[in-house]
Amino acid sequence: MKDENDQPMPGAIVWLVAPRGLGKNLWYDVAFRDLQTDADGRWKAAVLPAAAKQLRIFIYEPHHQLFDQPVALNDLQSDTFEVKLKPLFD
């Protein structure tokens, strides 16, 4: 994860949300625990639900706009998914 100047963003908080089934045609969202970016602006989730094809990712850093976007599980697992946060006041 990088800022508007392509600099790594340590300390940003990442939430992943995945659908979870309650039964036939019944779903609700399950949020994962907070993850935090390291000094290089990278983060890692130990476990991702293999059955979920799509996740929603939220990234918070106090001086930048909240990032909220759906993402395919394959994109997260490929290690090529990059986020560039926009400043809070653009």
C-alpha angles and dihedrals in degrees: 000000000000139000128236090281094053091253120141115258112219119191099027114143120236125197124188121199123194132181117252125192125237093184140301108352092346120116140165134179123260118200121209122223120275116282121197130210118243128227090285093051092253130129136186134203114209094210131023121184107256092203093059111087093183131037132182116231126203121187124189129191116159097232096047139061117272111262114221120169141139113245133186115246089231090059092054092047093049092067091228099099109117131182127199112194121215121227116263091245106038 
